XYZ file of C-alpha atoms in Angstrom:
314
model
C -11.881 -21.952 17.207
C -13.945 -20.052 14.779
C -12.085 -17.410 12.617
C -12.838 -14.372 10.689
C -10.963 -13.942 7.878
C -11.049 -10.238 6.439
C -8.882 -8.956 3.601
C -8.752 -5.472 2.340
C -7.606 -5.323 -1.381
C -5.806 -2.043 -2.068
C -4.843 -0.720 -5.109
C -1.625 1.665 -5.417
C -1.269 4.416 -7.516
C -4.510 6.240 -8.006
C -3.815 9.258 -9.813
C -0.964 8.087 -11.909
C -2.444 8.354 -15.448
C -6.126 8.058 -16.628
C -5.198 4.583 -18.034
C -4.375 3.030 -14.700
C -7.020 5.171 -13.023
C -10.067 3.560 -14.865
C -8.497 0.364 -14.497
C -8.452 0.828 -10.548
C -12.120 2.253 -10.709
C -13.034 -0.880 -12.956
C -12.065 -2.982 -10.537
C -13.534 -1.400 -7.529
C -16.809 -1.319 -9.400
C -16.843 -4.794 -10.068
C -15.808 -5.846 -6.416
C -12.208 -6.887 -7.274
C -10.332 -4.257 -5.050
C -11.540 -2.362 -1.589
C -9.492 0.343 -1.160
C -7.318 2.894 -2.794
C -3.968 4.875 -2.240
C -3.884 8.351 -3.923
C -0.439 9.638 -5.446
C -0.980 13.472 -4.866
C 2.041 14.148 -6.952
C 0.475 12.141 -9.783
C -0.522 14.013 -12.885
C -3.787 12.863 -12.859
C -4.473 13.180 -9.072
C -7.139 15.734 -9.227
C -9.063 13.964 -11.527
C -8.778 10.554 -9.804
C -10.151 12.514 -6.450
C -12.991 13.408 -8.471
C -13.641 9.807 -9.714
C -13.091 8.722 -5.640
C -15.724 11.368 -4.628
C -18.868 10.520 -7.247
C -21.816 9.799 -5.040
C -22.141 6.226 -6.322
C -18.485 5.447 -5.321
C -18.087 4.903 -1.464
C -14.330 4.587 -2.571
C -12.344 4.428 1.065
C -9.299 6.605 -0.173
C -5.941 6.738 1.266
C -2.592 8.506 0.852
C 0.378 6.960 -0.952
C 3.416 8.806 0.471
C 5.902 9.481 -2.206
C 9.189 10.758 -1.340
C 10.965 8.490 -4.396
C 9.439 9.387 -7.939
C 8.840 12.843 -9.511
C 7.948 16.110 -8.494
C 7.560 17.083 -4.788
C 4.545 18.976 -3.775
C 6.525 21.102 -1.147
C 9.312 23.949 -2.541
C 12.612 24.667 -1.608
C 14.462 21.306 -0.641
C 17.763 20.995 -0.974
C 18.507 17.263 0.076
C 15.281 15.684 -0.981
C 15.807 16.418 -4.898
C 17.941 16.557 -7.459
C 17.341 18.912 -10.677
C 13.746 19.449 -9.271
C 12.894 15.653 -8.675
C 13.120 13.033 -6.396
C 16.190 11.004 -6.204
C 14.252 7.664 -7.135
C 13.670 4.354 -5.208
C 17.055 3.044 -4.855
C 18.723 6.704 -4.629
C 16.377 7.892 -1.863
C 17.583 4.671 0.306
C 21.201 5.590 -0.675
C 20.625 9.004 0.758
C 19.390 7.951 3.854
C 21.735 5.202 4.368
C 24.677 8.186 3.862
C 22.726 10.386 6.213
C 22.525 12.945 3.148
C 18.691 13.587 3.928
C 17.502 16.623 6.205
C 14.748 14.982 7.951
C 12.845 18.148 8.391
C 12.535 18.265 4.685
C 11.189 14.713 4.856
C 8.755 15.911 7.409
C 7.828 19.192 5.196
C 6.836 16.847 2.334
C 4.886 14.465 4.064
C 2.960 17.059 5.705
C 2.324 19.185 2.247
C 1.286 15.668 0.797
C -1.506 15.190 3.492
C -2.181 18.602 3.120
C -2.785 18.047 -0.604
C -5.019 15.314 -0.033
C -7.033 17.341 2.137
C -7.205 20.031 -0.433
C -8.145 17.055 -3.129
C -10.710 14.890 -0.965
C -11.841 17.375 1.313
C -10.794 15.096 4.327
C -7.927 13.851 5.991
C -6.737 10.141 4.559
C -8.277 7.270 6.361
C -5.052 5.473 5.637
C -1.609 6.179 4.497
C 1.187 3.980 3.140
C 4.416 4.675 1.112
C 5.328 4.562 -2.430
C 7.909 1.763 -2.806
C 7.965 1.043 1.138
C 9.868 4.101 1.801
C 7.406 4.378 4.939
C 9.422 1.572 6.751
C 13.084 2.699 6.364
C 14.774 3.398 9.546
C 15.227 6.998 9.987
C 12.271 7.803 7.990
C 9.673 5.481 9.453
C 9.856 7.906 12.715
C 8.794 10.749 11.240
C 6.399 9.316 8.770
C 4.513 7.627 11.740
C 4.723 10.864 13.714
C 3.216 13.097 10.951
C 0.412 10.545 10.602
C -0.199 10.576 14.263
C -0.654 14.292 14.352
C -2.797 14.317 11.750
C -5.131 11.841 13.356
C -4.267 9.148 10.341
C -5.281 5.991 12.117
C -4.142 2.911 9.818
C -0.944 2.545 7.972
C 0.671 -0.373 5.732
C 3.386 -2.953 7.500
C 4.800 -4.813 4.591
C 5.989 -7.726 6.902
C 5.105 -10.458 4.465
C 5.649 -14.215 5.076
C 7.810 -16.375 3.072
C 9.721 -13.816 1.153
C 13.142 -15.487 2.208
C 12.163 -18.625 0.199
C 11.049 -17.398 -3.059
C 13.015 -18.750 -6.116
C 11.640 -16.791 -9.004
C 13.099 -13.133 -7.846
C 16.146 -11.771 -9.385
C 18.902 -10.983 -7.070
C 18.092 -7.706 -6.844
C 14.074 -7.973 -6.384
C 14.946 -10.656 -3.472
C 17.199 -8.614 -2.095
C 14.762 -5.495 -1.661
C 11.972 -7.581 -0.615
C 14.222 -8.935 1.957
C 15.233 -5.274 3.166
C 11.336 -4.279 3.137
C 10.197 -7.318 5.280
C 13.407 -6.719 7.680
C 12.874 -3.021 7.845
C 9.016 -3.734 8.754
C 10.150 -5.366 12.210
C 11.254 -2.405 13.432
C 8.519 -0.393 11.986
C 5.969 -2.376 13.480
C 7.202 -1.279 16.907
C 7.141 2.807 15.783
C 3.820 2.327 14.542
C 2.401 0.743 17.484
C 4.156 3.386 19.705
C 2.239 6.225 17.745
C -1.416 4.427 18.050
C -1.303 3.231 14.161
C -3.206 0.383 13.438
C -1.939 -2.060 10.764
C -3.356 -5.163 9.376
C -2.177 -8.580 11.043
C -0.608 -9.977 7.507
C 0.326 -8.724 4.600
C 0.714 -9.966 0.719
C 1.713 -8.424 -2.358
C 5.470 -8.148 -2.590
C 5.731 -11.212 -4.381
C 2.584 -10.894 -6.875
C 3.072 -7.895 -8.846
C 2.511 -7.552 -12.307
C 3.237 -10.741 -14.342
C 4.425 -12.502 -10.898
C 0.712 -12.416 -10.080
C -1.124 -16.004 -10.648
C -3.956 -17.711 -9.172
C -2.109 -20.167 -7.611
C 0.602 -18.084 -6.083
C -2.062 -15.796 -4.534
C -3.926 -19.071 -3.582
C -0.828 -19.830 -1.781
C 0.128 -16.768 0.171
C -3.494 -16.504 1.346
C -3.036 -19.922 2.512
C 0.218 -18.699 4.460
C -2.066 -16.047 6.073
C -5.231 -17.782 6.985
C -4.788 -21.269 7.262
C -2.421 -20.769 10.315
C -2.963 -22.912 13.159
C -0.067 -21.566 15.807
C -1.298 -19.646 18.720
C -1.555 -16.125 18.010
C 1.667 -14.067 18.832
C 1.641 -11.697 21.695
C 2.025 -8.705 19.701
C -1.227 -9.464 17.487
C -3.371 -6.708 18.580
C -6.336 -7.950 16.262
C -6.214 -11.351 16.825
C -9.025 -10.836 19.090
C -11.303 -13.592 20.469
C -14.929 -12.390 20.708
C -16.291 -15.494 22.441
C -15.012 -18.135 20.459
C -14.329 -15.574 17.474
C -10.754 -15.073 16.383
C -10.087 -12.372 13.535
C -7.443 -12.214 11.272
C -6.880 -9.434 8.999
C -4.761 -9.006 5.768
C -3.739 -6.448 3.487
C -3.182 -7.505 -0.242
C -1.095 -4.725 -2.116
C -2.119 -4.585 -5.987
C -1.150 -2.433 -9.060
C -3.916 -2.953 -11.609
C -4.565 -0.510 -14.541
C -4.841 -0.269 -18.208
C -1.815 0.210 -20.455
C -0.506 3.930 -19.766
C -0.222 4.897 -23.583
C -0.537 8.867 -22.890
C 0.128 11.214 -20.082
C 1.146 9.713 -16.985
C 3.579 9.680 -13.787
C 4.457 12.013 -11.416
C 6.008 14.978 -13.378
C 8.670 12.707 -15.131
C 6.655 10.565 -17.571
C 5.273 7.077 -17.004
C 7.702 4.207 -16.030
C 8.277 1.070 -18.059
C 5.916 -0.771 -15.219
C 3.013 1.262 -16.345
C 3.637 1.001 -19.970
C 3.914 -2.878 -20.200
C 0.897 -5.102 -19.741
C 1.618 -6.071 -16.389
C -0.897 -3.729 -15.241
C -3.770 -5.013 -17.288
C -2.303 -8.794 -16.112
C -3.330 -7.501 -12.595
C -6.929 -6.620 -13.707
C -6.956 -10.245 -15.565
C -6.120 -12.137 -12.358
C -8.085 -9.965 -9.515
C -11.219 -10.770 -11.996
C -10.631 -14.208 -12.560
C -13.781 -16.201 -11.151
C -11.417 -18.757 -10.006
C -10.338 -16.134 -7.262
C -13.675 -15.648 -6.221
C -13.640 -19.197 -5.534
C -10.340 -19.045 -3.374
C -11.874 -16.647 -1.589
C -15.127 -18.711 -0.746
C -13.294 -21.995 -0.049
C -11.051 -19.804 2.400
C -14.101 -18.160 4.123
C -12.552 -14.585 3.147
C -14.359 -11.726 3.379
C -13.350 -8.521 1.366
C -13.375 -5.371 3.142
C -11.862 -1.658 3.738
C -9.491 -0.540 5.928
C -12.303 1.735 7.524
C -14.855 -1.036 8.213
C -11.864 -3.312 9.178
C -10.725 -1.186 11.765
C -14.234 -0.532 12.823
C -14.884 -4.122 13.388
C -11.679 -5.071 15.303
C -12.395 -1.978 17.706
C -15.856 -2.772 18.015
């Protein structure tokens, strides 16, 4: 059976800082990424939107829903913020687990961010995902999916990455977080399907962030995705045969950018990851000619969410 291998390389955190945005645009212009997700509460969101809308860009831009970092777009929240800012990556999860969040506030903020995206970009986001994977958390995913569907968003992220449980390089906290995200994605998959939200068949990126991104590691993870000889699972909505051709789609989550040395973040200043060399390291790997050879050897075609979705549905 012939196989078409489609890869969406999506850069998160567009709008975080000028340096990060410059790196993302550089990667896109050079063909190293294919789409971006915009942080509408990022301090440079307005400028990032202007970059995305330049006539020669044609940059497919989605929404990076942020409920954990910095200041919200909406106002009047009691449970979603503390001292004017979100609760943080783990503080948010703890609040969800302990039943301390008002889900109406969550709904209001997701809608506020979609409205802000529409204001900045002039259209609805074609795809939307969650900053720090908040969108797959049980108790949140149902509201996230419902609001996306109500706003005619077609595509979202399913971070159900293969091989996470076997990683040995991660710290206990990193390993625990990755395993939790993958586990939560199993439930999220059913929720997304019920709301007719499309996701790529496969996902990589949890294990290739910052200095952990290497050519060998990326090659190994892409091999896990595209060198699968097993029969497609029954719920694989995009493993569609057209004659003898089978289409396999994958999203690769990346975080390229130059080192943030000035203003950045979402209202609380730039984080350590943004100020480290890790973002630049991702640019270096994404632009490495060896990676192009990997794509060629696996017959991988890089595409964006819009074209990928159109290919699958045609």
